[in-house]
Amino acid sequence: MHGSVLSTSGRPMYMYGEVQSVTEICKKAQQFLLNTKPVRTGLALHVSCSNSLKFDSQGILDGFHYKENLLDSFYHPMLHSQFRPDLLEPSLPLDGYRVIFTPFLLNLDEGNLRDLIEMWVLGGGTWIVGPLSDIRTACGTKYIHSPFGSLETFAGITLKYSIPCNRENLFPAEWKDGTLWDGHAWFDGFELKGAEGLAFYTEDARELSGLAAVTDKKVGKGRVIVLGSIPSESSFQKLLSSVCSAAGVKPAAKASPNLLVIPREGKGLKGMFVLELEHKAGKLLLNTPMTDLISGKTYSGEIKMPPYGALILEIDQKE
């Protein structure tokens, strides 16, 4: 009854014209589509299906849903800042990545990630981990030697208190420059045992006052940054920008948050897909002239994107 191009009586469905339109676009951009791939940016976000089931089976935090919180707290803020993370299952190789985020991963032994990530950090990677990571064994039980499997030792911290709370900003924290670190839902307070504090809970945080909310430790050639709470989008984006800049990971483009920009290259071709996702106007700034393979129009400088607009831009090989 649904989701088909032709109905059960053999007649075209309402989206038939759209399918024909997309087919024509693919023909125009055929060589670019077939001979290019998305550019890897050096940024990755860990995602685990089995981990999602662990959250479903344990009431760790009231109202918490793994997929929704991963998207809203980390993935979407990355996209809005024009960073393009690869999504990695824990068992996948880490070669080529400079910054990796591992939030909400209850057990770090999945896919032998604990060993993989430690070697990767020692070799120069920057790992942002937490909150709610490394707090369960492979069987879903708590560790008895520590609240974490190995994170305290590796990251140079000791967890003093964990306080779950769904009220917004109940335990306020600040960056060193005095600006707000806006966390919510879960609050870990850390004592520093070799790490540096990037953000600390204020006097208004009562039991957590003076404890670190975000920590940073140099390990080998790399860094381990631990998040003690689920950040707001603005707090996370401030951390993301700083960490990625230090690691040489750059945004895909200068563009409005509602634009999805995907750089592609291969076989001597370079360009990008540009899609407007939120049904409102947006802007994209080009550093070099590009031709839209859909319309044939050449663009340079600032481009105004209409709601749900789409471009397949290719750099002129003469440039």
PDB file of C-alpha atoms in Angstrom, residues 20-319:
ATOM      1  CA  GLN A  20      12.079  11.008 -12.664  1.00  0.00           C
ATOM      2  CA  SER A  21      13.643  14.315 -11.592  1.00  0.00           C
ATOM      3  CA  VAL A  22      16.235  12.598  -9.387  1.00  0.00           C
ATOM      4  CA  THR A  23      17.042  10.230 -12.260  1.00  0.00           C
ATOM      5  CA  GLU A  24      17.787  13.183 -14.531  1.00  0.00           C
ATOM      6  CA  ILE A  25      19.998  14.743 -11.855  1.00  0.00           C
ATOM      7  CA  CYS A  26      21.958  11.490 -11.511  1.00  0.00           C
ATOM      8  CA  LYS A  27      22.505  11.408 -15.268  1.00  0.00           C
ATOM      9  CA  LYS A  28      23.853  14.971 -15.296  1.00  0.00           C
ATOM     10  CA  ALA A  29      26.189  14.310 -12.363  1.00  0.00           C
ATOM     11  CA  GLN A  30      27.041  10.725 -13.337  1.00  0.00           C
ATOM     12  CA  GLN A  31      30.804  11.103 -13.699  1.00  0.00           C
ATOM     13  CA  PHE A  32      31.122  13.080 -10.468  1.00  0.00           C
ATOM     14  CA  LEU A  33      28.970  10.602  -8.521  1.00  0.00           C
ATOM     15  CA  LEU A  34      30.767   7.520  -9.796  1.00  0.00           C
ATOM     16  CA  ASN A  35      34.312   8.818  -9.479  1.00  0.00           C
ATOM     17  CA  THR A  36      34.260  10.627  -6.111  1.00  0.00           C
ATOM     18  CA  LYS A  37      33.734   9.637  -2.497  1.00  0.00           C
ATOM     19  CA  PRO A  38      33.033  11.658   0.671  1.00  0.00           C
ATOM     20  CA  VAL A  39      36.217  13.158   2.103  1.00  0.00           C
ATOM     21  CA  ARG A  40      37.264  11.734   5.465  1.00  0.00           C
ATOM     22  CA  THR A  41      37.778  14.611   7.867  1.00  0.00           C
ATOM     23  CA  GLY A  42      39.679  12.856  10.674  1.00  0.00           C
ATOM     24  CA  LEU A  43      36.711  13.076  13.058  1.00  0.00           C
ATOM     25  CA  ALA A  44      34.662  10.112  14.316  1.00  0.00           C
ATOM     26  CA  LEU A  45      31.797   9.362  16.713  1.00  0.00           C
ATOM     27  CA  HIS A  46      31.348   5.924  18.258  1.00  0.00           C
ATOM     28  CA  VAL A  47      27.913   4.337  17.829  1.00  0.00           C
ATOM     29  CA  SER A  48      26.895   0.908  19.114  1.00  0.00           C
ATOM     30  CA  CYS A  49      23.704  -1.042  18.466  1.00  0.00           C
ATOM     31  CA  SER A  50      24.404  -3.560  21.255  1.00  0.00           C
ATOM     32  CA  ASN A  51      25.065  -0.641  23.608  1.00  0.00           C
ATOM     33  CA  SER A  52      21.619   0.719  22.786  1.00  0.00           C
ATOM     34  CA  LEU A  53      20.098  -2.571  23.955  1.00  0.00           C
ATOM     35  CA  LYS A  54      22.052  -2.346  27.218  1.00  0.00           C
ATOM     36  CA  PHE A  55      20.511   1.056  27.934  1.00  0.00           C
ATOM     37  CA  ASP A  56      17.053  -0.344  27.102  1.00  0.00           C
ATOM     38  CA  SER A  57      17.508  -3.145  29.636  1.00  0.00           C
ATOM     39  CA  GLN A  58      18.877  -0.989  32.476  1.00  0.00           C
ATOM     40  CA  GLY A  59      17.190   2.035  33.974  1.00  0.00           C
ATOM     41  CA  ILE A  60      20.428   3.990  34.386  1.00  0.00           C
ATOM     42  CA  LEU A  61      18.899   7.419  33.830  1.00  0.00           C
ATOM     43  CA  ASP A  62      15.191   8.172  33.829  1.00  0.00           C
ATOM     44  CA  GLY A  63      13.883   9.160  30.403  1.00  0.00           C
ATOM     45  CA  PHE A  64      17.220   8.514  28.692  1.00  0.00           C
ATOM     46  CA  HIS A  65      17.121   7.075  25.163  1.00  0.00           C
ATOM     47  CA  TYR A  66      20.501   6.210  23.662  1.00  0.00           C
ATOM     48  CA  LYS A  67      19.815   7.006  19.995  1.00  0.00           C
ATOM     49  CA  GLU A  68      17.946  10.260  20.622  1.00  0.00           C
ATOM     50  CA  ASN A  69      20.513  11.559  23.110  1.00  0.00           C
ATOM     51  CA  LEU A  70      23.446  10.598  20.877  1.00  0.00           C
ATOM     52  CA  LEU A  71      21.870  12.487  17.970  1.00  0.00           C
ATOM     53  CA  ASP A  72      20.706  15.537  19.912  1.00  0.00           C
ATOM     54  CA  SER A  73      23.714  15.997  22.207  1.00  0.00           C
ATOM     55  CA  PHE A  74      26.604  15.138  19.882  1.00  0.00           C
ATOM     56  CA  TYR A  75      25.869  14.234  16.254  1.00  0.00           C
ATOM     57  CA  HIS A  76      23.557  17.099  15.338  1.00  0.00           C
ATOM     58  CA  PRO A  77      25.732  19.765  17.045  1.00  0.00           C
ATOM     59  CA  MET A  78      28.665  18.435  15.003  1.00  0.00           C
ATOM     60  CA  LEU A  79      26.678  18.805  11.789  1.00  0.00           C
ATOM     61  CA  HIS A  80      25.431  22.260  12.751  1.00  0.00           C
ATOM     62  CA  SER A  81      29.063  23.328  13.196  1.00  0.00           C
ATOM     63  CA  GLN A  82      29.846  21.892   9.717  1.00  0.00           C
ATOM     64  CA  PHE A  83      32.043  19.106  11.090  1.00  0.00           C
ATOM     65  CA  ARG A  84      31.587  15.772   9.301  1.00  0.00           C
ATOM     66  CA  PRO A  85      32.150  12.823  11.655  1.00  0.00           C
ATOM     67  CA  ASP A  86      32.305   9.212  10.537  1.00  0.00           C
ATOM     68  CA  LEU A  87      30.086   6.949  12.650  1.00  0.00           C
ATOM     69  CA  LEU A  88      32.108   3.992  13.946  1.00  0.00           C
ATOM     70  CA  GLU A  89      31.160   0.700  15.541  1.00  0.00           C
ATOM     71  CA  PRO A  90      33.638   0.071  18.408  1.00  0.00           C
ATOM     72  CA  SER A  91      35.410  -2.754  16.562  1.00  0.00           C
ATOM     73  CA  LEU A  92      36.368  -0.682  13.502  1.00  0.00           C
ATOM     74  CA  PRO A  93      39.973   0.497  12.921  1.00  0.00           C
ATOM     75  CA  LEU A  94      40.943   3.952  14.191  1.00  0.00           C
ATOM     76  CA  ASP A  95      43.686   4.673  11.648  1.00  0.00           C
ATOM     77  CA  GLY A  96      43.406   8.078  10.008  1.00  0.00           C
ATOM     78  CA  TYR A  97      41.315   9.680  12.758  1.00  0.00           C
ATOM     79  CA  ARG A  98      42.613  12.583  14.818  1.00  0.00           C
ATOM     80  CA  VAL A  99      39.638  13.178  17.122  1.00  0.00           C
ATOM     81  CA  ILE A 100      37.199  10.520  18.352  1.00  0.00           C
ATOM     82  CA  PHE A 101      34.144  11.004  20.570  1.00  0.00           C
ATOM     83  CA  THR A 102      32.910   8.090  22.680  1.00  0.00           C
ATOM     84  CA  PRO A 103      29.829   9.158  24.663  1.00  0.00           C
ATOM     85  CA  PHE A 104      27.305   6.848  26.347  1.00  0.00           C
ATOM     86  CA  LEU A 105      29.338   3.684  25.636  1.00  0.00           C
ATOM     87  CA  LEU A 106      28.665   1.617  28.750  1.00  0.00           C
ATOM     88  CA  ASN A 107      31.312  -1.038  28.081  1.00  0.00           C
ATOM     89  CA  LEU A 108      34.655  -0.232  26.440  1.00  0.00           C
ATOM     90  CA  ASP A 109      35.541  -3.889  25.859  1.00  0.00           C
ATOM     91  CA  GLU A 110      33.070  -4.119  22.986  1.00  0.00           C
ATOM     92  CA  GLY A 111      35.064  -4.819  19.836  1.00  0.00           C
ATOM     93  CA  ASN A 112      38.271  -4.680  21.929  1.00  0.00           C
ATOM     94  CA  LEU A 113      37.892  -0.896  21.933  1.00  0.00           C
ATOM     95  CA  ARG A 114      39.632  -0.439  25.278  1.00  0.00           C
ATOM     96  CA  ASP A 115      42.952  -1.664  23.872  1.00  0.00           C
ATOM     97  CA  LEU A 116      42.425  -0.067  20.457  1.00  0.00           C
ATOM     98  CA  ILE A 117      41.669   3.383  21.840  1.00  0.00           C
ATOM     99  CA  GLU A 118      44.540   3.359  24.346  1.00  0.00           C
ATOM    100  CA  MET A 119      47.066   2.538  21.625  1.00  0.00           C
ATOM    101  CA  TRP A 120      45.512   5.149  19.357  1.00  0.00           C
ATOM    102  CA  VAL A 121      45.749   7.859  22.051  1.00  0.00           C
ATOM    103  CA  LEU A 122      49.347   6.953  22.854  1.00  0.00           C
ATOM    104  CA  GLY A 123      50.094   7.399  19.154  1.00  0.00           C
ATOM    105  CA  GLY A 124      48.727  10.946  19.085  1.00  0.00           C
ATOM    106  CA  GLY A 125      44.917  10.794  18.957  1.00  0.00           C
ATOM    107  CA  THR A 126      42.564  13.048  20.913  1.00  0.00           C
ATOM    108  CA  TRP A 127      39.820  11.061  22.668  1.00  0.00           C
ATOM    109  CA  ILE A 128      36.755  12.713  24.173  1.00  0.00           C
ATOM    110  CA  VAL A 129      34.910  10.172  26.306  1.00  0.00           C
ATOM    111  CA  GLY A 130      31.802  10.236  28.479  1.00  0.00           C
ATOM    112  CA  PRO A 131      29.520  10.829  30.061  1.00  0.00           C
ATOM    113  CA  LEU A 132      28.140   7.368  30.987  1.00  0.00           C
ATOM    114  CA  SER A 133      31.034   5.532  29.315  1.00  0.00           C
ATOM    115  CA  ASP A 134      33.068   2.625  30.776  1.00  0.00           C
ATOM    116  CA  ILE A 135      30.648   2.098  33.695  1.00  0.00           C
ATOM    117  CA  ARG A 136      29.497  -1.472  32.960  1.00  0.00           C
ATOM    118  CA  THR A 137      31.175  -4.812  32.309  1.00  0.00           C
ATOM    119  CA  ALA A 138      30.460  -6.846  29.179  1.00  0.00           C
ATOM    120  CA  CYS A 139      27.768  -8.636  31.221  1.00  0.00           C
ATOM    121  CA  GLY A 140      26.073  -5.360  32.161  1.00  0.00           C
ATOM    122  CA  THR A 141      27.210  -5.398  35.803  1.00  0.00           C
ATOM    123  CA  LYS A 142      29.003  -2.629  37.682  1.00  0.00           C
ATOM    124  CA  TYR A 143      32.729  -2.723  38.336  1.00  0.00           C
ATOM    125  CA  ILE A 144      33.650  -3.230  42.000  1.00  0.00           C
ATOM    126  CA  HIS A 145      37.215  -1.869  41.953  1.00  0.00           C
ATOM    127  CA  SER A 146      36.138   1.527  40.596  1.00  0.00           C
ATOM    128  CA  PRO A 147      33.104   3.263  39.044  1.00  0.00           C
ATOM    129  CA  PHE A 148      34.925   2.784  35.710  1.00  0.00           C
ATOM    130  CA  GLY A 149      36.706  -0.113  34.065  1.00  0.00           C
ATOM    131  CA  SER A 150      39.969   1.752  33.429  1.00  0.00           C
ATOM    132  CA  LEU A 151      39.058   5.361  32.730  1.00  0.00           C
ATOM    133  CA  GLU A 152      40.136   6.784  36.084  1.00  0.00           C
ATOM    134  CA  THR A 153      43.697   5.491  35.715  1.00  0.00           C
ATOM    135  CA  PHE A 154      44.011   6.282  32.024  1.00  0.00           C
ATOM    136  CA  ALA A 155      42.541   9.793  32.296  1.00  0.00           C
ATOM    137  CA  GLY A 156      44.210  10.807  35.584  1.00  0.00           C
ATOM    138  CA  ILE A 157      41.013  11.370  37.580  1.00  0.00           C
ATOM    139  CA  THR A 158      39.029  10.016  40.521  1.00  0.00           C
ATOM    140  CA  LEU A 159      35.259  10.173  40.494  1.00  0.00           C
ATOM    141  CA  LYS A 160      34.020  11.591  43.789  1.00  0.00           C
ATOM    142  CA  TYR A 161      30.285  11.891  43.117  1.00  0.00           C
ATOM    143  CA  SER A 162      27.781  11.029  40.367  1.00  0.00           C
ATOM    144  CA  ILE A 163      24.400  12.724  40.554  1.00  0.00           C
ATOM    145  CA  PRO A 164      21.618  11.991  38.041  1.00  0.00           C
ATOM    146  CA  CYS A 165      19.141  14.836  37.736  1.00  0.00           C
ATOM    147  CA  ASN A 166      16.750  15.821  34.952  1.00  0.00           C
ATOM    148  CA  ARG A 167      16.460  19.442  36.063  1.00  0.00           C
ATOM    149  CA  GLU A 168      18.297  21.882  33.808  1.00  0.00           C
ATOM    150  CA  ASN A 169      21.610  23.329  35.029  1.00  0.00           C
ATOM    151  CA  LEU A 170      21.051  22.230  38.633  1.00  0.00           C
ATOM    152  CA  PHE A 171      24.821  21.902  39.105  1.00  0.00           C
ATOM    153  CA  PRO A 172      26.358  24.846  37.223  1.00  0.00           C
ATOM    154  CA  ALA A 173      29.950  24.740  36.007  1.00  0.00           C
ATOM    155  CA  GLU A 174      32.270  27.187  34.277  1.00  0.00           C
ATOM    156  CA  TRP A 175      35.165  27.052  31.861  1.00  0.00           C
ATOM    157  CA  LYS A 176      38.436  28.553  33.017  1.00  0.00           C
ATOM    158  CA  ASP A 177      37.552  31.761  31.184  1.00  0.00           C
ATOM    159  CA  GLY A 178      34.401  32.131  33.279  1.00  0.00           C
ATOM    160  CA  THR A 179      31.894  31.203  30.562  1.00  0.00           C
ATOM    161  CA  LEU A 180      29.188  28.636  31.263  1.00  0.00           C
ATOM    162  CA  TRP A 181      29.657  24.903  30.849  1.00  0.00           C
ATOM    163  CA  ASP A 182      25.989  24.026  30.589  1.00  0.00           C
ATOM    164  CA  GLY A 183      25.476  20.367  31.518  1.00  0.00           C
ATOM    165  CA  HIS A 184      22.305  18.457  32.226  1.00  0.00           C
ATOM    166  CA  ALA A 185      20.779  15.088  33.176  1.00  0.00           C
ATOM    167  CA  TRP A 186      23.943  13.480  34.602  1.00  0.00           C
ATOM    168  CA  PHE A 187      26.676  15.111  36.685  1.00  0.00           C
ATOM    169  CA  ASP A 188      30.063  13.534  37.477  1.00  0.00           C
ATOM    170  CA  GLY A 189      32.404  15.440  39.794  1.00  0.00           C
ATOM    171  CA  PHE A 190      36.093  14.556  39.388  1.00  0.00           C
ATOM    172  CA  GLU A 191      39.139  15.001  41.560  1.00  0.00           C
ATOM    173  CA  LEU A 192      42.291  15.550  39.533  1.00  0.00           C
ATOM    174  CA  LYS A 193      44.995  12.885  39.787  1.00  0.00           C
ATOM    175  CA  GLY A 194      47.313  14.050  37.033  1.00  0.00           C
ATOM    176  CA  ALA A 195      44.712  15.539  34.708  1.00  0.00           C
ATOM    177  CA  GLU A 196      43.942  19.224  34.174  1.00  0.00           C
ATOM    178  CA  GLY A 197      40.488  20.648  34.781  1.00  0.00           C
ATOM    179  CA  LEU A 198      38.918  22.414  31.795  1.00  0.00           C
ATOM    180  CA  ALA A 199      35.639  23.244  33.563  1.00  0.00           C
ATOM    181  CA  PHE A 200      34.760  23.257  37.265  1.00  0.00           C
ATOM    182  CA  TYR A 201      31.504  23.197  39.208  1.00  0.00           C
ATOM    183  CA  THR A 202      30.759  26.531  40.880  1.00  0.00           C
ATOM    184  CA  GLU A 203      29.876  27.217  44.513  1.00  0.00           C
ATOM    185  CA  ASP A 204      26.193  26.993  43.548  1.00  0.00           C
ATOM    186  CA  ALA A 205      26.707  23.319  42.644  1.00  0.00           C
ATOM    187  CA  ARG A 206      26.656  22.399  46.362  1.00  0.00           C
ATOM    188  CA  GLU A 207      28.061  18.840  46.729  1.00  0.00           C
ATOM    189  CA  LEU A 208      29.975  19.145  43.442  1.00  0.00           C
ATOM    190  CA  SER A 209      31.439  22.585  44.177  1.00  0.00           C
ATOM    191  CA  GLY A 210      35.118  22.795  43.207  1.00  0.00           C
ATOM    192  CA  LEU A 211      35.174  19.428  41.451  1.00  0.00           C
ATOM    193  CA  ALA A 212      36.025  19.180  37.763  1.00  0.00           C
ATOM    194  CA  ALA A 213      33.210  18.764  35.237  1.00  0.00           C
ATOM    195  CA  VAL A 214      35.519  18.373  32.220  1.00  0.00           C
ATOM    196  CA  THR A 215      39.084  17.075  32.416  1.00  0.00           C
ATOM    197  CA  ASP A 216      42.043  16.857  30.050  1.00  0.00           C
ATOM    198  CA  LYS A 217      45.206  14.770  30.300  1.00  0.00           C
ATOM    199  CA  LYS A 218      48.131  14.312  27.949  1.00  0.00           C
ATOM    200  CA  VAL A 219      48.750  10.599  27.440  1.00  0.00           C
ATOM    201  CA  GLY A 220      51.716   9.637  25.295  1.00  0.00           C
ATOM    202  CA  LYS A 221      51.464  11.784  22.183  1.00  0.00           C
ATOM    203  CA  GLY A 222      47.698  12.228  22.568  1.00  0.00           C
ATOM    204  CA  ARG A 223      44.994  13.570  24.896  1.00  0.00           C
ATOM    205  CA  VAL A 224      42.104  12.152  26.904  1.00  0.00           C
ATOM    206  CA  ILE A 225      39.227  14.534  27.630  1.00  0.00           C
ATOM    207  CA  VAL A 226      36.484  13.292  29.967  1.00  0.00           C
ATOM    208  CA  LEU A 227      33.003  14.844  30.023  1.00  0.00           C
ATOM    209  CA  GLY A 228      31.225  14.716  33.372  1.00  0.00           C
ATOM    210  CA  SER A 229      27.795  15.725  32.100  1.00  0.00           C
ATOM    211  CA  ILE A 230      25.704  15.850  28.947  1.00  0.00           C
ATOM    212  CA  PRO A 231      26.506  19.261  27.422  1.00  0.00           C
ATOM    213  CA  SER A 232      24.179  21.757  25.830  1.00  0.00           C
ATOM    214  CA  GLU A 233      24.746  22.330  22.118  1.00  0.00           C
ATOM    215  CA  SER A 234      26.588  25.602  22.679  1.00  0.00           C
ATOM    216  CA  SER A 235      28.864  24.119  25.370  1.00  0.00           C
ATOM    217  CA  PHE A 236      29.656  21.103  23.253  1.00  0.00           C
ATOM    218  CA  GLN A 237      30.343  23.198  20.161  1.00  0.00           C
ATOM    219  CA  LYS A 238      32.813  25.359  22.107  1.00  0.00           C
ATOM    220  CA  LEU A 239      34.714  22.237  23.175  1.00  0.00           C
ATOM    221  CA  LEU A 240      34.434  20.717  19.694  1.00  0.00           C
ATOM    222  CA  SER A 241      35.843  23.809  17.980  1.00  0.00           C
ATOM    223  CA  SER A 242      38.772  24.072  20.379  1.00  0.00           C
ATOM    224  CA  VAL A 243      39.697  20.387  20.279  1.00  0.00           C
ATOM    225  CA  CYS A 244      39.360  20.026  16.511  1.00  0.00           C
ATOM    226  CA  SER A 245      41.375  23.175  15.865  1.00  0.00           C
ATOM    227  CA  ALA A 246      44.219  21.858  18.032  1.00  0.00           C
ATOM    228  CA  ALA A 247      44.119  18.504  16.224  1.00  0.00           C
ATOM    229  CA  GLY A 248      44.000  19.959  12.712  1.00  0.00           C
ATOM    230  CA  VAL A 249      40.418  18.875  11.997  1.00  0.00           C
ATOM    231  CA  LYS A 250      38.565  21.539  10.016  1.00  0.00           C
ATOM    232  CA  PRO A 251      34.869  22.165   9.290  1.00  0.00           C
ATOM    233  CA  ALA A 252      33.689  21.022   5.878  1.00  0.00           C
ATOM    234  CA  ALA A 253      32.575  24.517   4.882  1.00  0.00           C
ATOM    235  CA  LYS A 254      31.542  27.963   6.032  1.00  0.00           C
ATOM    236  CA  ALA A 255      27.787  27.526   5.957  1.00  0.00           C
ATOM    237  CA  SER A 256      24.571  28.030   7.907  1.00  0.00           C
ATOM    238  CA  PRO A 257      23.757  25.334  10.505  1.00  0.00           C
ATOM    239  CA  ASN A 258      20.763  24.146   8.444  1.00  0.00           C
ATOM    240  CA  LEU A 259      22.935  23.218   5.452  1.00  0.00           C
ATOM    241  CA  LEU A 260      24.452  19.762   5.043  1.00  0.00           C
ATOM    242  CA  VAL A 261      27.714  20.149   3.107  1.00  0.00           C
ATOM    243  CA  ILE A 262      29.524  16.967   2.054  1.00  0.00           C
ATOM    244  CA  PRO A 263      32.889  17.430   0.313  1.00  0.00           C
ATOM    245  CA  ARG A 264      33.753  14.732  -2.233  1.00  0.00           C
ATOM    246  CA  GLU A 265      36.825  13.991  -4.306  1.00  0.00           C
ATOM    247  CA  GLY A 266      38.496  11.300  -6.394  1.00  0.00           C
ATOM    248  CA  LYS A 267      40.125  10.643  -9.772  1.00  0.00           C
ATOM    249  CA  GLY A 268      41.068  14.286 -10.205  1.00  0.00           C
ATOM    250  CA  LEU A 269      37.580  15.557  -9.341  1.00  0.00           C
ATOM    251  CA  LYS A 270      36.628  17.730  -6.379  1.00  0.00           C
ATOM    252  CA  GLY A 271      33.347  19.194  -5.246  1.00  0.00           C
ATOM    253  CA  MET A 272      30.547  18.893  -2.726  1.00  0.00           C
ATOM    254  CA  PHE A 273      26.909  18.083  -2.133  1.00  0.00           C
ATOM    255  CA  VAL A 274      24.906  20.886  -0.516  1.00  0.00           C
ATOM    256  CA  LEU A 275      21.448  20.209   0.934  1.00  0.00           C
ATOM    257  CA  GLU A 276      19.119  22.439   2.948  1.00  0.00           C
ATOM    258  CA  LEU A 277      17.459  20.250   5.610  1.00  0.00           C
ATOM    259  CA  GLU A 278      15.191  22.471   7.732  1.00  0.00           C
ATOM    260  CA  HIS A 279      12.949  24.227   5.189  1.00  0.00           C
ATOM    261  CA  LYS A 280      14.466  27.671   5.630  1.00  0.00           C
ATOM    262  CA  ALA A 281      16.962  29.840   3.810  1.00  0.00           C
ATOM    263  CA  GLY A 282      20.695  29.324   4.310  1.00  0.00           C
ATOM    264  CA  LYS A 283      24.072  30.589   3.131  1.00  0.00           C
ATOM    265  CA  LEU A 284      27.251  28.924   1.888  1.00  0.00           C
ATOM    266  CA  LEU A 285      30.591  30.643   1.283  1.00  0.00           C
ATOM    267  CA  LEU A 286      32.770  29.218  -1.493  1.00  0.00           C
ATOM    268  CA  ASN A 287      36.533  29.715  -1.557  1.00  0.00           C
ATOM    269  CA  THR A 288      36.743  28.923  -5.258  1.00  0.00           C
ATOM    270  CA  PRO A 289      34.267  29.017  -8.179  1.00  0.00           C
ATOM    271  CA  MET A 290      32.204  25.850  -8.626  1.00  0.00           C
ATOM    272  CA  THR A 291      29.662  24.687 -11.187  1.00  0.00           C
ATOM    273  CA  ASP A 292      26.338  23.179 -10.175  1.00  0.00           C
ATOM    274  CA  LEU A 293      25.948  19.956 -12.170  1.00  0.00           C
ATOM    275  CA  ILE A 294      22.152  20.113 -11.800  1.00  0.00           C
ATOM    276  CA  SER A 295      21.567  23.575 -13.310  1.00  0.00           C
ATOM    277  CA  GLY A 296      24.889  24.191 -15.067  1.00  0.00           C
ATOM    278  CA  LYS A 297      25.236  27.513 -13.248  1.00  0.00           C
ATOM    279  CA  THR A 298      28.653  28.604 -11.909  1.00  0.00           C
ATOM    280  CA  TYR A 299      28.801  30.023  -8.374  1.00  0.00           C
ATOM    281  CA  SER A 300      31.435  31.941  -6.438  1.00  0.00           C
ATOM    282  CA  GLY A 301      31.575  33.701  -3.079  1.00  0.00           C
ATOM    283  CA  GLU A 302      28.394  33.641  -1.028  1.00  0.00           C
ATOM    284  CA  ILE A 303      25.520  31.413  -2.180  1.00  0.00           C
ATOM    285  CA  LYS A 304      21.976  31.838  -0.890  1.00  0.00           C
ATOM    286  CA  MET A 305      20.252  28.470  -0.543  1.00  0.00           C
ATOM    287  CA  PRO A 306      16.440  28.288  -0.700  1.00  0.00           C
ATOM    288  CA  PRO A 307      14.427  25.981   1.578  1.00  0.00           C
ATOM    289  CA  TYR A 308      15.099  22.333   0.651  1.00  0.00           C
ATOM    290  CA  GLY A 309      17.512  23.493  -2.038  1.00  0.00           C
ATOM    291  CA  ALA A 310      20.109  21.090  -3.427  1.00  0.00           C
ATOM    292  CA  LEU A 311      23.370  21.598  -5.313  1.00  0.00           C
ATOM    293  CA  ILE A 312      25.992  19.212  -6.683  1.00  0.00           C
ATOM    294  CA  LEU A 313      29.003  21.489  -7.013  1.00  0.00           C
ATOM    295  CA  GLU A 314      32.162  20.613  -8.919  1.00  0.00           C
ATOM    296  CA  ILE A 315      35.374  22.633  -9.015  1.00  0.00           C
ATOM    297  CA  ASP A 316      36.394  23.659 -12.504  1.00  0.00           C
ATOM    298  CA  GLN A 317      39.521  21.630 -13.251  1.00  0.00           C
ATOM    299  CA  LYS A 318      41.112  24.746 -14.748  1.00  0.00           C
ATOM    300  CA  GLU A 319      41.001  26.435 -11.346  1.00  0.00           C
TER     301      GLU A 319
END
